[in-house]
Amino acid sequence: MTGWNKDLEKRILKKSRFTLAFRIIRILLVVLFIYAIYMIFVNIIADKMDVGKEAMYYSSLALEWTVPNVRGDFDIKEEEMTSFGTKRLSYNLLKKVGIKDLVIGEAEVTKRLSSHYSNITYSHPGLQQLSEFSFSLPEDPRTNRKLDANTSPHVWEPLEMLPEGTVGELAFSTDSFMESEKLIANLREFDIHILWMPLYTGEFVNFEPYGWSGSNNLIMVSDVIGLTGGIDHDENFHQTLRINRLDESSVKESKQLMLDNMEELLGKAESYYERFLGLGHLKEKYQYLQEEGFTVYGAVVTGPVKELLKLKEESFIQGEQLGEVELWNWEPTDQSEFMD
């Protein structure tokens, strides 16, 4: 009787283990199925809302406005969606020297459901920061008092020593505020491309900038935005237009595209453009540009080094800084070809 009970007990335990294992496997399969359906649903919603493309477009746009002559490549390198709805993507960072785009780093964008916890990080091996350029206000906007410029001592001599078969990148400030069209006209005779121009947008008068440095006779705003060749997108945030440089035939459209993009961003939550994109005082800057126009006080240009050297004789240029230098890659300026 005892032997029979032990044998029965073993069979019951074996059957129980099999039943339990089957139930666990079935539950796991159901959970995996639900998770798969959930992830499919999340990705469909994300694709429908173009979360990744939108985050890429606006993060690249903000980068281009705030960092002189640096922009994002519109080819996404990696893209993923987590189970919590977080979108992660990365793309290359580009700098133009001559007519060539150089890859100088990578942007990693993390867009969470809340913009408060979304962020953008930049990696740029070999560089302390994405751009070393700074621009000096020509006068104090509060008093109209003339200011000095922050000039690098090693600009014109290296340009004189460099061979003709090289191209370079040069930044400078101007000795007065001027309309964007005026600065473009002043540079018309030189075989160079204008890539970026710092904008005065009401700092110290309409609002206090988040960051600035200098002294009694020097002011450099750190959260400045700049005018670049305009970009546009379709309803799915695919890039439909990029203007490569600023000249007399492209500046008007570039300014309007900048205003259009700013207006779109202001339609979003403040946390999106301030915290996520780092565009402080965007509303005040947009209103100033609309009401007062585009006032600039410098530029980043690129071209043959001997052409850059000619700028030494221009009295309106101050605070010059030499950037990257590359082997020859240049074509004579053709005003009819300024768009991709």
mmCIF file of N, CA and C in Angstrom, residues 138-224:
data_model
loop_
_atom_site.group_PDB
_atom_site.id
_atom_site.type_symbol
_atom_site.label_atom_id
_atom_site.label_comp_id
_atom_site.label_asym_id
_atom_site.label_seq_id
_atom_site.Cartn_x
_atom_site.Cartn_y
_atom_site.Cartn_z
ATOM 1 N N PRO A 138 29.316 95.358 -31.460
ATOM 2 C CA PRO A 138 30.063 96.568 -31.822
ATOM 3 C C PRO A 138 29.793 97.741 -30.884
ATOM 4 N N GLU A 139 28.643 97.715 -30.237
ATOM 5 C CA GLU A 139 28.307 98.772 -29.281
ATOM 6 C C GLU A 139 27.381 98.211 -28.213
ATOM 7 N N ASP A 140 27.334 98.883 -27.077
ATOM 8 C CA ASP A 140 26.447 98.479 -25.990
ATOM 9 C C ASP A 140 25.024 98.908 -26.342
ATOM 10 N N PRO A 141 24.094 97.971 -26.501
ATOM 11 C CA PRO A 141 22.730 98.331 -26.910
ATOM 12 C C PRO A 141 22.015 99.239 -25.914
ATOM 13 N N ARG A 142 22.471 99.241 -24.661
ATOM 14 C CA ARG A 142 21.817 100.057 -23.634
ATOM 15 C C ARG A 142 22.246 101.511 -23.693
ATOM 16 N N THR A 143 23.482 101.756 -24.137
ATOM 17 C CA THR A 143 24.017 103.118 -24.103
ATOM 18 C C THR A 143 24.524 103.598 -25.460
ATOM 19 N N ASN A 144 24.604 102.690 -26.436
ATOM 20 C CA ASN A 144 25.180 102.983 -27.759
ATOM 21 C C ASN A 144 26.670 103.299 -27.691
ATOM 22 N N ARG A 145 27.306 102.945 -26.592
ATOM 23 C CA ARG A 145 28.736 103.194 -26.437
ATOM 24 C C ARG A 145 29.533 102.195 -27.275
ATOM 25 N N LYS A 146 30.532 102.698 -27.985
ATOM 26 C CA LYS A 146 31.365 101.863 -28.847
ATOM 27 C C LYS A 146 32.143 100.856 -28.010
ATOM 28 N N LEU A 147 32.204 99.606 -28.496
ATOM 29 C CA LEU A 147 32.895 98.545 -27.782
ATOM 30 C C LEU A 147 34.055 98.000 -28.601
ATOM 31 N N ASP A 148 34.984 97.339 -27.906
ATOM 32 C CA ASP A 148 36.107 96.693 -28.573
ATOM 33 C C ASP A 148 35.696 95.302 -29.047
ATOM 34 N N ALA A 149 36.569 94.686 -29.838
ATOM 35 C CA ALA A 149 36.322 93.329 -30.330
ATOM 36 C C ALA A 149 37.365 92.376 -29.776
ATOM 37 N N ASN A 150 36.980 91.135 -29.631
ATOM 38 C CA ASN A 150 37.884 90.094 -29.155
ATOM 39 C C ASN A 150 38.644 89.517 -30.349
ATOM 40 N N THR A 151 39.861 89.965 -30.549
ATOM 41 C CA THR A 151 40.635 89.602 -31.736
ATOM 42 C C THR A 151 41.657 88.523 -31.430
ATOM 43 N N SER A 152 41.732 87.517 -32.289
ATOM 44 C CA SER A 152 42.765 86.493 -32.176
ATOM 45 C C SER A 152 44.049 87.020 -32.811
ATOM 46 N N PRO A 153 45.195 86.835 -32.163
ATOM 47 C CA PRO A 153 46.444 87.384 -32.708
ATOM 48 C C PRO A 153 47.010 86.583 -33.882
ATOM 49 N N HIS A 154 46.512 85.372 -34.101
ATOM 50 C CA HIS A 154 47.099 84.502 -35.122
ATOM 51 C C HIS A 154 46.098 84.249 -36.243
ATOM 52 N N VAL A 155 45.940 85.250 -37.115
ATOM 53 C CA VAL A 155 45.004 85.116 -38.230
ATOM 54 C C VAL A 155 45.674 85.476 -39.547
ATOM 55 N N TRP A 156 46.054 86.727 -39.690
ATOM 56 C CA TRP A 156 46.550 87.203 -40.981
ATOM 57 C C TRP A 156 47.916 86.612 -41.321
ATOM 58 N N GLU A 157 48.790 86.470 -40.335
ATOM 59 C CA GLU A 157 50.116 85.903 -40.612
ATOM 60 C C GLU A 157 50.027 84.448 -41.087
ATOM 61 N N PRO A 158 49.245 83.583 -40.417
ATOM 62 C CA PRO A 158 49.086 82.216 -40.946
ATOM 63 C C PRO A 158 48.484 82.187 -42.348
ATOM 64 N N LEU A 159 47.528 83.080 -42.624
ATOM 65 C CA LEU A 159 46.931 83.125 -43.959
ATOM 66 C C LEU A 159 47.964 83.517 -45.012
ATOM 67 N N GLU A 160 48.895 84.394 -44.646
ATOM 68 C CA GLU A 160 49.964 84.784 -45.568
ATOM 69 C C GLU A 160 50.908 83.614 -45.840
ATOM 70 N N MET A 161 51.122 82.778 -44.826
ATOM 71 C CA MET A 161 52.075 81.682 -44.942
ATOM 72 C C MET A 161 51.482 80.460 -45.642
ATOM 73 N N LEU A 162 50.172 80.301 -45.594
ATOM 74 C CA LEU A 162 49.537 79.128 -46.194
ATOM 75 C C LEU A 162 49.651 79.168 -47.718
ATOM 76 N N PRO A 163 49.833 78.018 -48.364
ATOM 77 C CA PRO A 163 49.942 77.995 -49.833
ATOM 78 C C PRO A 163 48.608 78.298 -50.500
ATOM 79 N N GLU A 164 48.668 78.661 -51.761
ATOM 80 C CA GLU A 164 47.457 79.018 -52.495
ATOM 81 C C GLU A 164 46.504 77.835 -52.675
ATOM 82 N N GLY A 165 47.007 76.637 -52.639
ATOM 83 C CA GLY A 165 46.156 75.469 -52.853
ATOM 84 C C GLY A 165 45.422 75.017 -51.613
ATOM 85 N N THR A 166 44.985 75.952 -50.800
ATOM 86 C CA THR A 166 44.245 75.618 -49.584
ATOM 87 C C THR A 166 43.030 76.528 -49.452
ATOM 88 N N VAL A 167 42.045 76.031 -48.726
ATOM 89 C CA VAL A 167 40.845 76.817 -48.413
ATOM 90 C C VAL A 167 40.708 76.871 -46.899
ATOM 91 N N GLY A 168 39.990 77.878 -46.425
ATOM 92 C CA GLY A 168 39.881 78.041 -44.985
ATOM 93 C C GLY A 168 38.534 78.570 -44.542
ATOM 94 N N GLU A 169 38.422 78.666 -43.237
ATOM 95 C CA GLU A 169 37.205 79.140 -42.572
ATOM 96 C C GLU A 169 37.602 80.327 -41.698
ATOM 97 N N LEU A 170 36.883 81.432 -41.823
ATOM 98 C CA LEU A 170 37.217 82.647 -41.087
ATOM 99 C C LEU A 170 35.959 83.238 -40.470
ATOM 100 N N ALA A 171 36.067 83.650 -39.209
ATOM 101 C CA ALA A 171 34.970 84.345 -38.537
ATOM 102 C C ALA A 171 35.433 85.753 -38.190
ATOM 103 N N PHE A 172 34.509 86.690 -38.213
ATOM 104 C CA PHE A 172 34.842 88.062 -37.813
ATOM 105 C C PHE A 172 33.596 88.770 -37.302
ATOM 106 N N SER A 173 33.834 89.812 -36.519
ATOM 107 C CA SER A 173 32.773 90.721 -36.099
ATOM 108 C C SER A 173 32.872 91.977 -36.949
ATOM 109 N N THR A 174 31.846 92.810 -36.896
ATOM 110 C CA THR A 174 31.869 94.074 -37.636
ATOM 111 C C THR A 174 31.918 95.238 -36.650
ATOM 112 N N ASP A 175 32.359 96.389 -37.137
ATOM 113 C CA ASP A 175 32.519 97.543 -36.248
ATOM 114 C C ASP A 175 31.224 98.308 -36.033
ATOM 115 N N SER A 176 30.128 97.817 -36.606
ATOM 116 C CA SER A 176 28.815 98.438 -36.392
ATOM 117 C C SER A 176 27.732 97.410 -36.694
ATOM 118 N N PHE A 177 26.556 97.623 -36.127
ATOM 119 C CA PHE A 177 25.405 96.811 -36.514
ATOM 120 C C PHE A 177 25.017 97.179 -37.944
ATOM 121 N N MET A 178 24.597 96.201 -38.716
ATOM 122 C CA MET A 178 24.170 96.491 -40.082
ATOM 123 C C MET A 178 23.124 95.478 -40.529
ATOM 124 N N GLU A 179 22.355 95.853 -41.528
ATOM 125 C CA GLU A 179 21.392 94.914 -42.088
ATOM 126 C C GLU A 179 22.140 93.779 -42.788
ATOM 127 N N SER A 180 21.525 92.605 -42.796
ATOM 128 C CA SER A 180 22.178 91.446 -43.412
ATOM 129 C C SER A 180 22.529 91.714 -44.872
ATOM 130 N N GLU A 181 21.641 92.397 -45.586
ATOM 131 C CA GLU A 181 21.897 92.712 -46.996
ATOM 132 C C GLU A 181 23.112 93.617 -47.162
ATOM 133 N N LYS A 182 23.321 94.516 -46.216
ATOM 134 C CA LYS A 182 24.453 95.435 -46.280
ATOM 135 C C LYS A 182 25.774 94.685 -46.141
ATOM 136 N N LEU A 183 25.843 93.760 -45.201
ATOM 137 C CA LEU A 183 27.076 92.995 -45.030
ATOM 138 C C LEU A 183 27.350 92.126 -46.255
ATOM 139 N N ILE A 184 26.311 91.528 -46.801
ATOM 140 C CA ILE A 184 26.476 90.718 -48.016
ATOM 141 C C ILE A 184 27.007 91.576 -49.161
ATOM 142 N N ALA A 185 26.472 92.787 -49.294
ATOM 143 C CA ALA A 185 26.937 93.699 -50.346
ATOM 144 C C ALA A 185 28.397 94.081 -50.129
ATOM 145 N N ASN A 186 28.795 94.277 -48.866
ATOM 146 C CA ASN A 186 30.181 94.633 -48.561
ATOM 147 C C ASN A 186 31.163 93.529 -48.945
ATOM 148 N N LEU A 187 30.680 92.293 -48.968
ATOM 149 C CA LEU A 187 31.552 91.151 -49.262
ATOM 150 C C LEU A 187 31.399 90.640 -50.691
ATOM 151 N N ARG A 188 30.618 91.345 -51.498
ATOM 152 C CA ARG A 188 30.282 90.877 -52.842
ATOM 153 C C ARG A 188 31.512 90.653 -53.720
ATOM 154 N N GLU A 189 32.510 91.504 -53.614
ATOM 155 C CA GLU A 189 33.654 91.445 -54.525
ATOM 156 C C GLU A 189 34.616 90.297 -54.219
ATOM 157 N N PHE A 190 34.434 89.636 -53.095
ATOM 158 C CA PHE A 190 35.355 88.564 -52.713
ATOM 159 C C PHE A 190 34.794 87.199 -53.118
ATOM 160 N N ASP A 191 35.682 86.323 -53.551
ATOM 161 C CA ASP A 191 35.277 84.973 -53.948
ATOM 162 C C ASP A 191 35.218 84.086 -52.702
ATOM 163 N N ILE A 192 34.212 84.342 -51.889
ATOM 164 C CA ILE A 192 34.012 83.598 -50.646
ATOM 165 C C ILE A 192 32.529 83.265 -50.508
ATOM 166 N N HIS A 193 32.220 82.333 -49.627
ATOM 167 C CA HIS A 193 30.837 81.991 -49.313
ATOM 168 C C HIS A 193 30.524 82.409 -47.877
ATOM 169 N N ILE A 194 29.405 83.084 -47.699
ATOM 170 C CA ILE A 194 28.948 83.475 -46.362
ATOM 171 C C ILE A 194 28.069 82.349 -45.828
ATOM 172 N N LEU A 195 28.451 81.802 -44.669
ATOM 173 C CA LEU A 195 27.771 80.623 -44.133
ATOM 174 C C LEU A 195 26.875 80.927 -42.937
ATOM 175 N N TRP A 196 27.225 81.935 -42.148
ATOM 176 C CA TRP A 196 26.510 82.171 -40.879
ATOM 177 C C TRP A 196 26.755 83.617 -40.452
ATOM 178 N N MET A 197 25.714 84.282 -39.959
ATOM 179 C CA MET A 197 25.863 85.655 -39.491
ATOM 180 C C MET A 197 25.161 85.806 -38.144
ATOM 181 N N PRO A 198 25.869 86.256 -37.090
ATOM 182 C CA PRO A 198 25.234 86.429 -35.780
ATOM 183 C C PRO A 198 24.189 87.544 -35.830
ATOM 184 N N LEU A 199 23.053 87.290 -35.203
ATOM 185 C CA LEU A 199 21.940 88.238 -35.219
ATOM 186 C C LEU A 199 21.817 88.961 -33.885
ATOM 187 N N TYR A 200 21.602 90.263 -33.967
ATOM 188 C CA TYR A 200 21.207 90.990 -32.754
ATOM 189 C C TYR A 200 19.690 90.907 -32.663
ATOM 190 N N THR A 201 19.191 90.400 -31.529
ATOM 191 C CA THR A 201 17.755 90.144 -31.400
ATOM 192 C C THR A 201 17.140 90.799 -30.166
ATOM 193 N N GLY A 202 17.734 91.918 -29.723
ATOM 194 C CA GLY A 202 17.155 92.652 -28.604
ATOM 195 C C GLY A 202 17.804 92.377 -27.265
ATOM 196 N N GLU A 203 18.971 91.728 -27.262
ATOM 197 C CA GLU A 203 19.661 91.437 -26.009
ATOM 198 C C GLU A 203 19.960 92.717 -25.231
ATOM 199 N N PHE A 204 19.802 92.648 -23.914
ATOM 200 C CA PHE A 204 20.060 93.717 -22.947
ATOM 201 C C PHE A 204 19.024 94.837 -22.991
ATOM 202 N N VAL A 205 18.176 94.855 -24.005
ATOM 203 C CA VAL A 205 17.128 95.883 -24.102
ATOM 204 C C VAL A 205 15.756 95.250 -23.892
ATOM 205 N N ASN A 206 15.446 94.236 -24.693
ATOM 206 C CA ASN A 206 14.162 93.543 -24.569
ATOM 207 C C ASN A 206 14.219 92.367 -23.597
ATOM 208 N N PHE A 207 15.390 91.831 -23.384
ATOM 209 C CA PHE A 207 15.559 90.726 -22.432
ATOM 210 C C PHE A 207 17.027 90.618 -22.053
ATOM 211 N N GLU A 208 17.286 89.966 -20.931
ATOM 212 C CA GLU A 208 18.644 89.736 -20.464
ATOM 213 C C GLU A 208 19.098 88.366 -20.962
ATOM 214 N N PRO A 209 20.165 88.300 -21.738
ATOM 215 C CA PRO A 209 20.609 86.996 -22.258
ATOM 216 C C PRO A 209 21.028 86.067 -21.124
ATOM 217 N N TYR A 210 20.870 84.761 -21.355
ATOM 218 C CA TYR A 210 21.224 83.775 -20.338
ATOM 219 C C TYR A 210 22.720 83.743 -20.073
ATOM 220 N N GLY A 211 23.502 84.045 -21.102
ATOM 221 C CA GLY A 211 24.940 83.994 -20.915
ATOM 222 C C GLY A 211 25.665 85.017 -21.771
ATOM 223 N N TRP A 212 26.622 85.703 -21.176
ATOM 224 C CA TRP A 212 27.471 86.609 -21.937
ATOM 225 C C TRP A 212 28.773 86.792 -21.177
ATOM 226 N N SER A 213 29.804 87.199 -21.883
ATOM 227 C CA SER A 213 31.103 87.402 -21.261
ATOM 228 C C SER A 213 31.710 88.681 -21.798
ATOM 229 N N GLY A 214 32.791 89.112 -21.163
ATOM 230 C CA GLY A 214 33.459 90.320 -21.621
ATOM 231 C C GLY A 214 33.958 91.161 -20.472
ATOM 232 N N SER A 215 34.051 92.456 -20.734
ATOM 233 C CA SER A 215 34.547 93.403 -19.740
ATOM 234 C C SER A 215 33.833 94.726 -19.954
ATOM 235 N N ASN A 216 34.402 95.774 -19.429
ATOM 236 C CA ASN A 216 33.786 97.091 -19.559
ATOM 237 C C ASN A 216 33.688 97.538 -21.010
ATOM 238 N N ASN A 217 34.643 97.102 -21.844
ATOM 239 C CA ASN A 217 34.670 97.519 -23.248
ATOM 240 C C ASN A 217 34.455 96.367 -24.227
ATOM 241 N N LEU A 218 33.937 95.239 -23.732
ATOM 242 C CA LEU A 218 33.772 94.063 -24.577
ATOM 243 C C LEU A 218 32.564 93.258 -24.123
ATOM 244 N N ILE A 219 31.672 92.925 -25.063
ATOM 245 C CA ILE A 219 30.509 92.081 -24.758
ATOM 246 C C ILE A 219 30.378 91.016 -25.838
ATOM 247 N N MET A 220 30.341 89.751 -25.398
ATOM 248 C CA MET A 220 30.104 88.629 -26.303
ATOM 249 C C MET A 220 28.948 87.808 -25.743
ATOM 250 N N VAL A 221 27.863 87.731 -26.492
ATOM 251 C CA VAL A 221 26.679 86.978 -26.066
ATOM 252 C C VAL A 221 26.884 85.509 -26.422
ATOM 253 N N SER A 222 26.675 84.620 -25.446
ATOM 254 C CA SER A 222 26.936 83.195 -25.690
ATOM 255 C C SER A 222 25.737 82.455 -26.263
ATOM 256 N N ASP A 223 24.514 82.925 -25.985
ATOM 257 C CA ASP A 223 23.336 82.225 -26.520
ATOM 258 C C ASP A 223 22.764 82.958 -27.729
ATOM 259 N N VAL A 224 23.664 83.436 -28.574
ATOM 260 C CA VAL A 224 23.263 84.134 -29.800
ATOM 261 C C VAL A 224 22.739 83.124 -30.821
#
